[in-house]
Short mmCIF file of N, CA and C in Angstrom, two decimals:
data_model
loop_
_atom_site.label_atom_id
_atom_site.label_comp_id
_atom_site.label_asym_id
_atom_site.label_seq_id
_atom_site.Cartn_x
_atom_site.Cartn_y
_atom_site.Cartn_z
N UNK J 1 6.31 -14.29 -5.59
CA UNK J 1 5.57 -13.33 -4.83
C UNK J 1 5.89 -11.94 -5.38
N UNK J 2 4.89 -11.05 -5.32
CA UNK J 2 5.02 -9.68 -5.81
C UNK J 2 4.79 -8.72 -4.65
N UNK J 3 5.62 -7.69 -4.57
CA UNK J 3 5.43 -6.61 -3.60
C UNK J 3 4.85 -5.41 -4.34
N UNK J 4 3.83 -4.81 -3.75
CA UNK J 4 3.19 -3.62 -4.30
C UNK J 4 3.48 -2.47 -3.34
N UNK J 5 4.10 -1.39 -3.86
CA UNK J 5 4.51 -0.27 -3.03
C UNK J 5 3.66 0.95 -3.34
N UNK J 6 3.08 1.51 -2.28
CA UNK J 6 2.29 2.74 -2.39
C UNK J 6 2.85 3.75 -1.40
N UNK J 7 2.91 5.00 -1.82
CA UNK J 7 3.38 6.08 -0.95
C UNK J 7 2.33 7.17 -0.86
N UNK J 8 2.23 7.78 0.33
CA UNK J 8 1.32 8.90 0.53
C UNK J 8 1.80 9.73 1.69
N UNK J 9 1.30 10.95 1.78
CA UNK J 9 1.69 11.85 2.87
C UNK J 9 0.51 12.71 3.29
N UNK J 10 0.45 12.96 4.59
CA UNK J 10 -0.57 13.83 5.17
C UNK J 10 0.14 14.97 5.90
N UNK J 11 -0.65 15.94 6.35
CA UNK J 11 -0.10 16.93 7.27
C UNK J 11 0.33 16.16 8.52
N UNK J 12 1.44 16.56 9.13
CA UNK J 12 1.98 15.82 10.27
C UNK J 12 0.94 15.61 11.37
N UNK J 13 0.12 16.60 11.64
CA UNK J 13 -0.87 16.53 12.71
C UNK J 13 -1.97 15.50 12.44
N UNK J 14 -2.12 15.08 11.20
CA UNK J 14 -3.19 14.14 10.84
C UNK J 14 -2.69 12.72 10.61
N UNK J 15 -1.43 12.47 10.88
CA UNK J 15 -0.84 11.16 10.61
C UNK J 15 -1.51 10.02 11.33
N UNK J 16 -1.77 10.16 12.63
CA UNK J 16 -2.42 9.07 13.38
C UNK J 16 -3.83 8.83 12.88
N UNK J 17 -4.53 9.91 12.61
CA UNK J 17 -5.90 9.81 12.10
C UNK J 17 -5.93 9.09 10.74
N UNK J 18 -4.99 9.43 9.87
CA UNK J 18 -4.94 8.79 8.56
C UNK J 18 -4.57 7.31 8.69
N UNK J 19 -3.67 6.99 9.59
CA UNK J 19 -3.33 5.59 9.80
C UNK J 19 -4.56 4.79 10.21
N UNK J 20 -5.37 5.32 11.10
CA UNK J 20 -6.61 4.63 11.47
C UNK J 20 -7.51 4.44 10.25
N UNK J 21 -7.58 5.45 9.39
CA UNK J 21 -8.37 5.36 8.17
C UNK J 21 -7.81 4.29 7.23
N UNK J 22 -6.48 4.23 7.10
CA UNK J 22 -5.86 3.19 6.27
C UNK J 22 -6.24 1.79 6.76
N UNK J 23 -6.27 1.62 8.07
CA UNK J 23 -6.61 0.31 8.63
C UNK J 23 -8.05 -0.06 8.31
N UNK J 24 -8.94 0.92 8.24
CA UNK J 24 -10.36 0.67 7.97
C UNK J 24 -10.64 0.46 6.48
N UNK J 25 -9.75 0.92 5.62
CA UNK J 25 -10.00 0.88 4.18
C UNK J 25 -9.02 -0.05 3.47
N UNK J 26 -7.91 0.49 3.01
CA UNK J 26 -6.96 -0.27 2.20
C UNK J 26 -6.43 -1.51 2.86
N UNK J 27 -5.97 -1.40 4.11
CA UNK J 27 -5.41 -2.58 4.78
C UNK J 27 -6.47 -3.65 4.99
N UNK J 28 -7.66 -3.24 5.32
CA UNK J 28 -8.77 -4.20 5.49
C UNK J 28 -9.08 -4.89 4.16
N UNK J 29 -9.09 -4.10 3.08
CA UNK J 29 -9.38 -4.67 1.76
C UNK J 29 -8.25 -5.59 1.30
N UNK J 30 -7.00 -5.23 1.60
CA UNK J 30 -5.89 -6.14 1.28
C UNK J 30 -6.17 -7.52 1.88
N UNK J 31 -6.42 -7.52 3.17
CA UNK J 31 -6.60 -8.79 3.90
C UNK J 31 -7.77 -9.62 3.38
N UNK J 32 -8.79 -8.94 2.88
CA UNK J 32 -9.98 -9.63 2.38
C UNK J 32 -9.80 -10.16 0.96
N UNK J 33 -8.72 -9.80 0.29
CA UNK J 33 -8.52 -10.20 -1.10
C UNK J 33 -7.75 -11.52 -1.16
N UNK J 34 -8.33 -12.55 -1.80
CA UNK J 34 -7.60 -13.81 -1.95
C UNK J 34 -6.26 -13.59 -2.66
N UNK J 35 -5.23 -14.17 -2.11
CA UNK J 35 -3.90 -14.03 -2.69
C UNK J 35 -3.04 -12.98 -2.03
N UNK J 36 -3.62 -12.20 -1.11
CA UNK J 36 -2.82 -11.24 -0.36
C UNK J 36 -2.05 -11.99 0.72
N UNK J 37 -0.79 -11.64 0.89
CA UNK J 37 0.07 -12.30 1.87
C UNK J 37 0.55 -11.33 2.95
N UNK J 38 -0.25 -10.29 3.19
CA UNK J 38 0.06 -9.36 4.27
C UNK J 38 0.61 -8.05 3.75
N UNK J 39 0.85 -7.14 4.70
CA UNK J 39 1.35 -5.81 4.35
C UNK J 39 2.19 -5.27 5.49
N UNK J 40 3.13 -4.43 5.13
CA UNK J 40 3.92 -3.67 6.10
C UNK J 40 3.56 -2.21 5.91
N UNK J 41 3.41 -1.49 7.01
CA UNK J 41 3.13 -0.06 6.95
C UNK J 41 4.30 0.66 7.62
N UNK J 42 4.92 1.56 6.88
CA UNK J 42 6.04 2.35 7.39
C UNK J 42 5.60 3.81 7.46
N UNK J 43 6.12 4.52 8.47
CA UNK J 43 5.77 5.92 8.63
C UNK J 43 7.00 6.70 9.05
N UNK J 44 7.09 7.93 8.55
CA UNK J 44 8.13 8.83 9.03
C UNK J 44 7.58 10.25 9.02
N UNK J 45 8.18 11.08 9.87
CA UNK J 45 7.81 12.49 9.96
C UNK J 45 8.90 13.29 9.28
N UNK J 46 8.47 14.14 8.34
CA UNK J 46 9.47 14.88 7.56
C UNK J 46 8.88 16.20 7.08
N UNK J 47 9.54 17.29 7.45
CA UNK J 47 9.18 18.62 6.96
C UNK J 47 7.71 18.94 7.13
N UNK J 48 7.17 18.65 8.33
CA UNK J 48 5.78 18.98 8.63
C UNK J 48 4.75 18.01 8.06
N UNK J 49 5.22 16.89 7.53
CA UNK J 49 4.31 15.89 6.96
C UNK J 49 4.54 14.55 7.62
N UNK J 50 3.52 13.70 7.57
CA UNK J 50 3.66 12.30 7.93
C UNK J 50 3.62 11.52 6.63
N UNK J 51 4.73 10.85 6.31
CA UNK J 51 4.82 10.09 5.08
C UNK J 51 4.59 8.60 5.38
N UNK J 52 3.86 7.95 4.51
CA UNK J 52 3.56 6.53 4.64
C UNK J 52 4.10 5.78 3.44
N UNK J 53 4.58 4.58 3.72
CA UNK J 53 4.96 3.63 2.68
C UNK J 53 4.28 2.33 3.02
N UNK J 54 3.42 1.84 2.14
CA UNK J 54 2.76 0.54 2.32
C UNK J 54 3.36 -0.44 1.34
N UNK J 55 3.81 -1.56 1.84
CA UNK J 55 4.31 -2.64 0.99
C UNK J 55 3.43 -3.84 1.24
N UNK J 56 2.60 -4.13 0.26
CA UNK J 56 1.72 -5.30 0.38
C UNK J 56 2.34 -6.43 -0.43
N UNK J 57 2.09 -7.65 0.02
CA UNK J 57 2.65 -8.83 -0.65
C UNK J 57 1.52 -9.65 -1.25
N UNK J 58 1.74 -10.13 -2.46
CA UNK J 58 0.71 -10.82 -3.23
C UNK J 58 1.29 -12.08 -3.84
N UNK J 59 0.46 -13.14 -3.91
CA UNK J 59 0.91 -14.41 -4.48
C UNK J 59 1.41 -14.23 -5.91
N UNK J 60 0.65 -13.52 -6.72
CA UNK J 60 1.02 -13.32 -8.11
C UNK J 60 0.17 -12.22 -8.70
N UNK J 61 0.35 -11.91 -9.95
CA UNK J 61 -0.33 -10.78 -10.61
C UNK J 61 -1.84 -10.89 -10.53
N UNK J 62 -2.39 -12.07 -10.67
CA UNK J 62 -3.85 -12.22 -10.63
C UNK J 62 -4.42 -11.80 -9.28
N UNK J 63 -3.69 -12.02 -8.22
CA UNK J 63 -4.14 -11.59 -6.89
C UNK J 63 -4.18 -10.06 -6.82
N UNK J 64 -3.20 -9.41 -7.40
CA UNK J 64 -3.19 -7.94 -7.42
C UNK J 64 -4.37 -7.43 -8.24
N UNK J 65 -4.68 -8.09 -9.35
CA UNK J 65 -5.83 -7.68 -10.16
C UNK J 65 -7.14 -7.81 -9.38
N UNK J 66 -7.23 -8.81 -8.52
CA UNK J 66 -8.43 -8.94 -7.69
C UNK J 66 -8.63 -7.72 -6.81
N UNK J 67 -7.52 -7.16 -6.35
CA UNK J 67 -7.58 -5.97 -5.49
C UNK J 67 -7.71 -4.68 -6.30
N UNK J 68 -6.85 -4.51 -7.30
CA UNK J 68 -6.71 -3.22 -7.98
C UNK J 68 -7.46 -3.11 -9.30
N UNK J 69 -7.90 -4.22 -9.85
CA UNK J 69 -8.51 -4.19 -11.18
C UNK J 69 -7.43 -4.44 -12.24
N UNK J 70 -7.84 -4.34 -13.49
CA UNK J 70 -6.93 -4.66 -14.60
C UNK J 70 -5.77 -3.69 -14.74
N UNK J 71 -5.93 -2.45 -14.32
CA UNK J 71 -4.85 -1.47 -14.40
C UNK J 71 -4.06 -1.53 -13.10
N UNK J 72 -3.23 -2.55 -12.97
CA UNK J 72 -2.56 -2.81 -11.69
C UNK J 72 -1.56 -1.74 -11.29
N UNK J 73 -1.07 -0.94 -12.23
CA UNK J 73 -0.13 0.13 -11.90
C UNK J 73 -0.85 1.36 -11.33
N UNK J 74 -2.16 1.38 -11.44
CA UNK J 74 -2.94 2.52 -10.95
C UNK J 74 -3.16 2.39 -9.44
N UNK J 75 -2.92 3.47 -8.71
CA UNK J 75 -3.13 3.48 -7.26
C UNK J 75 -4.62 3.36 -6.94
N UNK J 76 -4.94 2.70 -5.84
CA UNK J 76 -6.31 2.57 -5.38
C UNK J 76 -6.52 3.58 -4.25
N UNK J 77 -7.51 4.45 -4.42
CA UNK J 77 -7.82 5.45 -3.40
C UNK J 77 -9.25 5.26 -2.91
N UNK J 78 -9.50 5.79 -1.71
CA UNK J 78 -10.79 5.66 -1.04
C UNK J 78 -11.41 7.04 -0.84
N UNK J 79 -12.71 7.10 -0.56
CA UNK J 79 -13.43 8.38 -0.56
C UNK J 79 -12.80 9.51 0.26
N UNK J 80 -12.27 9.25 1.42
CA UNK J 80 -11.73 10.33 2.26
C UNK J 80 -10.25 10.60 2.03
N UNK J 81 -9.62 9.87 1.13
CA UNK J 81 -8.19 10.10 0.89
C UNK J 81 -7.90 11.55 0.50
N UNK J 82 -8.78 12.16 -0.29
CA UNK J 82 -8.55 13.54 -0.70
C UNK J 82 -8.54 14.50 0.49
N UNK J 83 -9.28 14.17 1.54
CA UNK J 83 -9.30 15.01 2.74
C UNK J 83 -7.98 14.96 3.49
N UNK J 84 -7.28 13.84 3.41
CA UNK J 84 -6.06 13.62 4.18
C UNK J 84 -4.78 13.90 3.42
N UNK J 85 -4.69 13.42 2.20
CA UNK J 85 -3.41 13.38 1.48
C UNK J 85 -3.04 14.74 0.88
N UNK J 86 -1.77 15.10 1.00
CA UNK J 86 -1.30 16.36 0.43
C UNK J 86 -1.02 16.22 -1.07
N UNK J 87 -0.85 15.01 -1.55
CA UNK J 87 -0.76 14.74 -2.98
C UNK J 87 -1.21 13.30 -3.19
N UNK J 88 -1.67 13.01 -4.40
CA UNK J 88 -2.17 11.67 -4.70
C UNK J 88 -1.48 11.16 -5.96
N UNK J 89 -0.43 10.39 -5.76
CA UNK J 89 0.31 9.81 -6.88
C UNK J 89 -0.62 8.83 -7.60
N UNK J 90 -0.77 8.95 -8.89
CA UNK J 90 -1.69 8.07 -9.61
C UNK J 90 -1.22 6.64 -9.78
N UNK J 91 0.07 6.37 -9.51
CA UNK J 91 0.59 5.02 -9.76
C UNK J 91 1.27 4.43 -8.52
N UNK J 92 1.49 3.12 -8.59
CA UNK J 92 2.22 2.38 -7.57
C UNK J 92 3.36 1.65 -8.27
N UNK J 93 4.25 1.05 -7.48
CA UNK J 93 5.35 0.27 -8.03
C UNK J 93 5.19 -1.19 -7.63
N UNK J 94 5.67 -2.09 -8.46
CA UNK J 94 5.66 -3.52 -8.17
C UNK J 94 7.06 -4.08 -8.33
N UNK J 95 7.40 -5.00 -7.44
CA UNK J 95 8.69 -5.69 -7.49
C UNK J 95 8.46 -7.17 -7.24
N UNK J 96 9.17 -8.00 -7.96
CA UNK J 96 9.17 -9.43 -7.67
C UNK J 96 10.03 -9.64 -6.42
N UNK J 97 9.50 -10.38 -5.47
CA UNK J 97 10.23 -10.66 -4.23
C UNK J 97 11.13 -11.85 -4.49
N UNK J 98 12.43 -11.64 -4.42
CA UNK J 98 13.38 -12.71 -4.68
C UNK J 98 13.80 -13.42 -3.41
N UNK J 99 13.78 -12.71 -2.29
CA UNK J 99 14.21 -13.32 -1.04
C UNK J 99 13.58 -12.57 0.11
N UNK J 100 13.29 -13.31 1.16
CA UNK J 100 12.72 -12.73 2.37
C UNK J 100 12.42 -13.83 3.37
N UNK J 101 11.90 -13.48 4.52
CA UNK J 101 11.65 -14.49 5.57
C UNK J 101 10.79 -15.66 5.11
N UNK J 102 9.80 -15.40 4.26
CA UNK J 102 8.90 -16.47 3.83
C UNK J 102 9.09 -16.85 2.38
N UNK J 103 10.19 -16.42 1.77
CA UNK J 103 10.41 -16.70 0.34
C UNK J 103 11.07 -18.06 0.16
N UNK J 104 10.70 -18.77 -0.89
CA UNK J 104 11.39 -20.03 -1.17
C UNK J 104 12.84 -19.76 -1.55
N UNK J 105 13.68 -20.69 -1.26
CA UNK J 105 15.10 -20.56 -1.62
C UNK J 105 15.25 -20.55 -3.13
N UNK J 106 16.13 -19.71 -3.62
CA UNK J 106 16.38 -19.62 -5.07
C UNK J 106 17.81 -20.06 -5.35
N UNK J 107 18.01 -20.67 -6.49
CA UNK J 107 19.38 -21.08 -6.87
C UNK J 107 19.98 -20.04 -7.77
#
């Protein structure tokens, strides 16, 4: 399993509004993509901003390509993201999931 990590931040006052937008766009698209195994959304308030960390789980690299296209390290953004986000990191991070609640046991 592969974890895909994306980070973004909005003005603190727009955090709830952006979260609703995330649910309508990226999170909805994650769930609709074959090979997606769910996502966790984390939020914190820091220095007048609402910061988000999304960790989506994918069966394997091909599942991520179904969502993100061939350039899997490139972040996926939606039309209104520019209205909300204070910066737009062009890339995401990926990690192989070695252990977790639903991970197979490893020797």
